[in-house]
Amino acid sequence: MTLKKLLLVTAMVLTGSLSAAQAATSEINVAYVKSPFNLQNIVMKQNQLLEKEFQKDGIKINWVSINSGAQQAQAMAAGSLDVSAVMNTASLLMANGAGNKIYIATGVARPTQVFAVVGKPGKQMKIEDLKGKKVAGPKGTALHQILVAALNSKGMNIKDVEFLQMDPAKAQAALLGGHVDAALLAAGLVIKANASGAKTIVTADGYVNPLLVMAASEKFVKENKPLLERIVKVHRQTTKWIGDNYEQAIAMGAKEEGVSLDDAKKLAQWSHYFDVITDNDMNSLKLDQTFLIENGMMQNKVNTDQLVLPMARQ
């Protein structure tokens, strides 16, 4: 066989393998994460943009509501979740440190004031007032990281509080019901808690640089990279659409989160939406990993640069 024919046959085999792999994909399981105020995800789902993108391929999009990054990572490890439209990088790093490989496909938001430690109604509390107190919130998340960073700033650590694992909605209910002294809340839950008399103790600002990204399991990246690239394309088109149709997008987000238009605009301003991962974001991943390991929140060190797919940087 000539070299030309050999190359041709090889190309045909590779193309056939790729087509077969994609043809075998009949559905994609995507995490729907509306909180803290993920407009891109809200718009994508409500306007059925992914469904329209893959309709011609006969691929079904299954939206799975999983708000916690830690739970998303567990679902990916179990094979029941392919892509998370929004995952915080603290959860992503911790998962990778535990051997559960998850990759960053594109950026979503750099929220700062959206995440907060909120104290019970009554006297304004300081972070040092939480010593020995009950604090409820989701473990292994950006919110958990913010609490630890704030405690560290006052010479304390997570062992100085009675930390209760709880999802944000239940944590808010426990806070307003007087069952805990503080709660780790985000977005609309912060606004609603404040409206009920609860007072914000600290936000992420000055403690952590939260980074929200679109993430995918190692299996999906290896087997369906072209499909992931199309999902990223739709996500970035959605980000642009939001900029061009801001009022309409805000109205959609307000309705989904159950907040006023004014509060929705505030949450959007706090979110700092973006798409392409920058050098600063790459450095933040390194700093976050150092923090997580030093505070016993991450098991093993990983090469953070390798967690960012080339498509996320383009």
PDB file of N, CA and C in Angstrom, residues 220-275:
ATOM      1  N   PHE A 220     -16.826  12.969  29.035  1.00  0.00           N
ATOM      2  CA  PHE A 220     -17.504  13.714  27.970  1.00  0.00           C
ATOM      3  C   PHE A 220     -16.496  14.467  27.111  1.00  0.00           C
ATOM      4  N   VAL A 221     -15.471  15.013  27.744  1.00  0.00           N
ATOM      5  CA  VAL A 221     -14.433  15.738  26.997  1.00  0.00           C
ATOM      6  C   VAL A 221     -13.725  14.801  26.028  1.00  0.00           C
ATOM      7  N   LYS A 222     -13.382  13.613  26.498  1.00  0.00           N
ATOM      8  CA  LYS A 222     -12.645  12.660  25.659  1.00  0.00           C
ATOM      9  C   LYS A 222     -13.499  12.115  24.514  1.00  0.00           C
ATOM     10  N   GLU A 223     -14.771  11.848  24.802  1.00  0.00           N
ATOM     11  CA  GLU A 223     -15.622  11.183  23.815  1.00  0.00           C
ATOM     12  C   GLU A 223     -16.425  12.140  22.936  1.00  0.00           C
ATOM     13  N   ASN A 224     -16.645  13.363  23.424  1.00  0.00           N
ATOM     14  CA  ASN A 224     -17.547  14.268  22.702  1.00  0.00           C
ATOM     15  C   ASN A 224     -17.047  15.710  22.640  1.00  0.00           C
ATOM     16  N   LYS A 225     -15.762  15.876  22.411  1.00  0.00           N
ATOM     17  CA  LYS A 225     -15.202  17.227  22.366  1.00  0.00           C
ATOM     18  C   LYS A 225     -15.904  18.134  21.350  1.00  0.00           C
ATOM     19  N   PRO A 226     -16.200  17.662  20.125  1.00  0.00           N
ATOM     20  CA  PRO A 226     -16.899  18.533  19.165  1.00  0.00           C
ATOM     21  C   PRO A 226     -18.275  18.986  19.666  1.00  0.00           C
ATOM     22  N   LEU A 227     -18.960  18.106  20.404  1.00  0.00           N
ATOM     23  CA  LEU A 227     -20.262  18.473  20.960  1.00  0.00           C
ATOM     24  C   LEU A 227     -20.092  19.528  22.047  1.00  0.00           C
ATOM     25  N   LEU A 228     -19.050  19.374  22.861  1.00  0.00           N
ATOM     26  CA  LEU A 228     -18.777  20.354  23.909  1.00  0.00           C
ATOM     27  C   LEU A 228     -18.459  21.713  23.298  1.00  0.00           C
ATOM     28  N   GLU A 229     -17.718  21.720  22.208  1.00  0.00           N
ATOM     29  CA  GLU A 229     -17.392  22.979  21.529  1.00  0.00           C
ATOM     30  C   GLU A 229     -18.657  23.688  21.052  1.00  0.00           C
ATOM     31  N   ARG A 230     -19.636  22.920  20.631  1.00  0.00           N
ATOM     32  CA  ARG A 230     -20.902  23.512  20.191  1.00  0.00           C
ATOM     33  C   ARG A 230     -21.698  24.057  21.375  1.00  0.00           C
ATOM     34  N   ILE A 231     -21.618  23.376  22.513  1.00  0.00           N
ATOM     35  CA  ILE A 231     -22.289  23.868  23.720  1.00  0.00           C
ATOM     36  C   ILE A 231     -21.666  25.196  24.144  1.00  0.00           C
ATOM     37  N   VAL A 232     -20.336  25.266  24.094  1.00  0.00           N
ATOM     38  CA  VAL A 232     -19.624  26.504  24.428  1.00  0.00           C
ATOM     39  C   VAL A 232     -20.013  27.613  23.458  1.00  0.00           C
ATOM     40  N   LYS A 233     -20.130  27.273  22.186  1.00  0.00           N
ATOM     41  CA  LYS A 233     -20.532  28.260  21.170  1.00  0.00           C
ATOM     42  C   LYS A 233     -21.892  28.854  21.509  1.00  0.00           C
ATOM     43  N   VAL A 234     -22.848  28.000  21.867  1.00  0.00           N
ATOM     44  CA  VAL A 234     -24.195  28.463  22.219  1.00  0.00           C
ATOM     45  C   VAL A 234     -24.151  29.329  23.471  1.00  0.00           C
ATOM     46  N   HIS A 235     -23.338  28.919  24.442  1.00  0.00           N
ATOM     47  CA  HIS A 235     -23.208  29.696  25.681  1.00  0.00           C
ATOM     48  C   HIS A 235     -22.694  31.102  25.388  1.00  0.00           C
ATOM     49  N   ARG A 236     -21.692  31.200  24.544  1.00  0.00           N
ATOM     50  CA  ARG A 236     -21.111  32.509  24.228  1.00  0.00           C
ATOM     51  C   ARG A 236     -22.065  33.354  23.391  1.00  0.00           C
ATOM     52  N   GLN A 237     -22.824  32.716  22.527  1.00  0.00           N
ATOM     53  CA  GLN A 237     -23.845  33.440  21.775  1.00  0.00           C
ATOM     54  C   GLN A 237     -24.911  33.985  22.725  1.00  0.00           C
ATOM     55  N   THR A 238     -25.200  33.214  23.770  1.00  0.00           N
ATOM     56  CA  THR A 238     -26.184  33.642  24.769  1.00  0.00           C
ATOM     57  C   THR A 238     -25.677  34.843  25.552  1.00  0.00           C
ATOM     58  N   THR A 239     -24.402  34.827  25.906  1.00  0.00           N
ATOM     59  CA  THR A 239     -23.809  35.964  26.619  1.00  0.00           C
ATOM     60  C   THR A 239     -23.934  37.236  25.790  1.00  0.00           C
ATOM     61  N   LYS A 240     -23.693  37.128  24.501  1.00  0.00           N
ATOM     62  CA  LYS A 240     -23.830  38.275  23.598  1.00  0.00           C
ATOM     63  C   LYS A 240     -25.291  38.710  23.497  1.00  0.00           C
ATOM     64  N   TRP A 241     -26.199  37.738  23.415  1.00  0.00           N
ATOM     65  CA  TRP A 241     -27.628  38.044  23.316  1.00  0.00           C
ATOM     66  C   TRP A 241     -28.101  38.820  24.544  1.00  0.00           C
ATOM     67  N   ILE A 242     -27.592  38.436  25.703  1.00  0.00           N
ATOM     68  CA  ILE A 242     -27.962  39.127  26.941  1.00  0.00           C
ATOM     69  C   ILE A 242     -27.544  40.588  26.877  1.00  0.00           C
ATOM     70  N   GLY A 243     -26.336  40.837  26.362  1.00  0.00           N
ATOM     71  CA  GLY A 243     -25.869  42.214  26.221  1.00  0.00           C
ATOM     72  C   GLY A 243     -26.704  43.018  25.254  1.00  0.00           C
ATOM     73  N   ASP A 244     -27.185  42.353  24.198  1.00  0.00           N
ATOM     74  CA  ASP A 244     -27.984  43.038  23.178  1.00  0.00           C
ATOM     75  C   ASP A 244     -29.457  43.163  23.562  1.00  0.00           C
ATOM     76  N   ASN A 245     -29.903  42.305  24.492  1.00  0.00           N
ATOM     77  CA  ASN A 245     -31.316  42.286  24.904  1.00  0.00           C
ATOM     78  C   ASN A 245     -31.406  42.308  26.431  1.00  0.00           C
ATOM     79  N   TYR A 246     -30.707  43.277  27.012  1.00  0.00           N
ATOM     80  CA  TYR A 246     -30.498  43.301  28.460  1.00  0.00           C
ATOM     81  C   TYR A 246     -31.798  43.309  29.264  1.00  0.00           C
ATOM     82  N   GLU A 247     -32.726  44.194  28.931  1.00  0.00           N
ATOM     83  CA  GLU A 247     -33.964  44.317  29.700  1.00  0.00           C
ATOM     84  C   GLU A 247     -34.772  43.023  29.650  1.00  0.00           C
ATOM     85  N   GLN A 248     -34.831  42.414  28.482  1.00  0.00           N
ATOM     86  CA  GLN A 248     -35.567  41.156  28.331  1.00  0.00           C
ATOM     87  C   GLN A 248     -34.914  40.046  29.148  1.00  0.00           C
ATOM     88  N   ALA A 249     -33.589  39.998  29.112  1.00  0.00           N
ATOM     89  CA  ALA A 249     -32.858  38.980  29.873  1.00  0.00           C
ATOM     90  C   ALA A 249     -33.048  39.180  31.372  1.00  0.00           C
ATOM     91  N   ILE A 250     -32.986  40.432  31.817  1.00  0.00           N
ATOM     92  CA  ILE A 250     -33.184  40.743  33.235  1.00  0.00           C
ATOM     93  C   ILE A 250     -34.567  40.305  33.685  1.00  0.00           C
ATOM     94  N   ALA A 251     -35.574  40.559  32.857  1.00  0.00           N
ATOM     95  CA  ALA A 251     -36.948  40.174  33.191  1.00  0.00           C
ATOM     96  C   ALA A 251     -37.066  38.654  33.338  1.00  0.00           C
ATOM     97  N   MET A 252     -36.386  37.929  32.461  1.00  0.00           N
ATOM     98  CA  MET A 252     -36.394  36.466  32.539  1.00  0.00           C
ATOM     99  C   MET A 252     -35.740  35.992  33.834  1.00  0.00           C
ATOM    100  N   GLY A 253     -34.615  36.606  34.175  1.00  0.00           N
ATOM    101  CA  GLY A 253     -33.909  36.235  35.391  1.00  0.00           C
ATOM    102  C   GLY A 253     -34.687  36.581  36.642  1.00  0.00           C
ATOM    103  N   ALA A 254     -35.330  37.746  36.644  1.00  0.00           N
ATOM    104  CA  ALA A 254     -36.114  38.184  37.798  1.00  0.00           C
ATOM    105  C   ALA A 254     -37.255  37.209  38.075  1.00  0.00           C
ATOM    106  N   LYS A 255     -37.929  36.802  37.017  1.00  0.00           N
ATOM    107  CA  LYS A 255     -39.051  35.867  37.163  1.00  0.00           C
ATOM    108  C   LYS A 255     -38.577  34.517  37.674  1.00  0.00           C
ATOM    109  N   GLU A 256     -37.474  34.028  37.127  1.00  0.00           N
ATOM    110  CA  GLU A 256     -36.951  32.715  37.519  1.00  0.00           C
ATOM    111  C   GLU A 256     -36.454  32.703  38.961  1.00  0.00           C
ATOM    112  N   GLU A 257     -35.830  33.808  39.397  1.00  0.00           N
ATOM    113  CA  GLU A 257     -35.280  33.886  40.751  1.00  0.00           C
ATOM    114  C   GLU A 257     -36.298  34.391  41.770  1.00  0.00           C
ATOM    115  N   GLY A 258     -37.425  34.930  41.270  1.00  0.00           N
ATOM    116  CA  GLY A 258     -38.451  35.434  42.179  1.00  0.00           C
ATOM    117  C   GLY A 258     -38.054  36.711  42.883  1.00  0.00           C
ATOM    118  N   VAL A 259     -37.360  37.603  42.157  1.00  0.00           N
ATOM    119  CA  VAL A 259     -36.950  38.892  42.723  1.00  0.00           C
ATOM    120  C   VAL A 259     -37.484  40.014  41.836  1.00  0.00           C
ATOM    121  N   SER A 260     -37.426  41.240  42.348  1.00  0.00           N
ATOM    122  CA  SER A 260     -37.900  42.387  41.581  1.00  0.00           C
ATOM    123  C   SER A 260     -36.937  42.695  40.441  1.00  0.00           C
ATOM    124  N   LEU A 261     -37.405  43.501  39.492  1.00  0.00           N
ATOM    125  CA  LEU A 261     -36.538  43.894  38.378  1.00  0.00           C
ATOM    126  C   LEU A 261     -35.327  44.672  38.876  1.00  0.00           C
ATOM    127  N   ASP A 262     -35.545  45.543  39.867  1.00  0.00           N
ATOM    128  CA  ASP A 262     -34.432  46.327  40.423  1.00  0.00           C
ATOM    129  C   ASP A 262     -33.398  45.416  41.077  1.00  0.00           C
ATOM    130  N   ASP A 263     -33.882  44.426  41.833  1.00  0.00           N
ATOM    131  CA  ASP A 263     -32.962  43.491  42.482  1.00  0.00           C
ATOM    132  C   ASP A 263     -32.252  42.617  41.448  1.00  0.00           C
ATOM    133  N   ALA A 264     -32.961  42.267  40.385  1.00  0.00           N
ATOM    134  CA  ALA A 264     -32.362  41.464  39.318  1.00  0.00           C
ATOM    135  C   ALA A 264     -31.232  42.231  38.639  1.00  0.00           C
ATOM    136  N   LYS A 265     -31.450  43.520  38.415  1.00  0.00           N
ATOM    137  CA  LYS A 265     -30.402  44.347  37.805  1.00  0.00           C
ATOM    138  C   LYS A 265     -29.184  44.436  38.726  1.00  0.00           C
ATOM    139  N   LYS A 266     -29.462  44.527  40.024  1.00  0.00           N
ATOM    140  CA  LYS A 266     -28.375  44.587  41.008  1.00  0.00           C
ATOM    141  C   LYS A 266     -27.555  43.290  40.980  1.00  0.00           C
ATOM    142  N   LEU A 267     -28.251  42.159  40.941  1.00  0.00           N
ATOM    143  CA  LEU A 267     -27.569  40.864  40.912  1.00  0.00           C
ATOM    144  C   LEU A 267     -26.749  40.689  39.639  1.00  0.00           C
ATOM    145  N   ALA A 268     -27.292  41.163  38.530  1.00  0.00           N
ATOM    146  CA  ALA A 268     -26.573  41.071  37.253  1.00  0.00           C
ATOM    147  C   ALA A 268     -25.304  41.919  37.284  1.00  0.00           C
ATOM    148  N   GLN A 269     -25.401  43.103  37.879  1.00  0.00           N
ATOM    149  CA  GLN A 269     -24.234  43.986  37.986  1.00  0.00           C
ATOM    150  C   GLN A 269     -23.166  43.371  38.883  1.00  0.00           C
ATOM    151  N   TRP A 270     -23.591  42.668  39.899  1.00  0.00           N
ATOM    152  CA  TRP A 270     -22.652  42.021  40.812  1.00  0.00           C
ATOM    153  C   TRP A 270     -21.973  40.806  40.173  1.00  0.00           C
ATOM    154  N   SER A 271     -22.585  40.235  39.145  1.00  0.00           N
ATOM    155  CA  SER A 271     -22.134  38.950  38.597  1.00  0.00           C
ATOM    156  C   SER A 271     -20.918  39.035  37.673  1.00  0.00           C
ATOM    157  N   HIS A 272     -20.775  40.135  36.947  1.00  0.00           N
ATOM    158  CA  HIS A 272     -19.630  40.318  36.037  1.00  0.00           C
ATOM    159  C   HIS A 272     -19.489  39.134  35.069  1.00  0.00           C
ATOM    160  N   TYR A 273     -20.451  38.993  34.184  1.00  0.00           N
ATOM    161  CA  TYR A 273     -20.458  37.892  33.217  1.00  0.00           C
ATOM    162  C   TYR A 273     -19.297  38.008  32.229  1.00  0.00           C
ATOM    163  N   PHE A 274     -18.770  36.866  31.805  1.00  0.00           N
ATOM    164  CA  PHE A 274     -17.681  36.841  30.824  1.00  0.00           C
ATOM    165  C   PHE A 274     -17.673  35.469  30.161  1.00  0.00           C
ATOM    166  N   ASP A 275     -16.751  35.254  29.228  1.00  0.00           N
ATOM    167  CA  ASP A 275     -16.660  33.925  28.625  1.00  0.00           C
ATOM    168  C   ASP A 275     -15.230  33.386  28.507  1.00  0.00           C
TER     169      ASP A 275
END
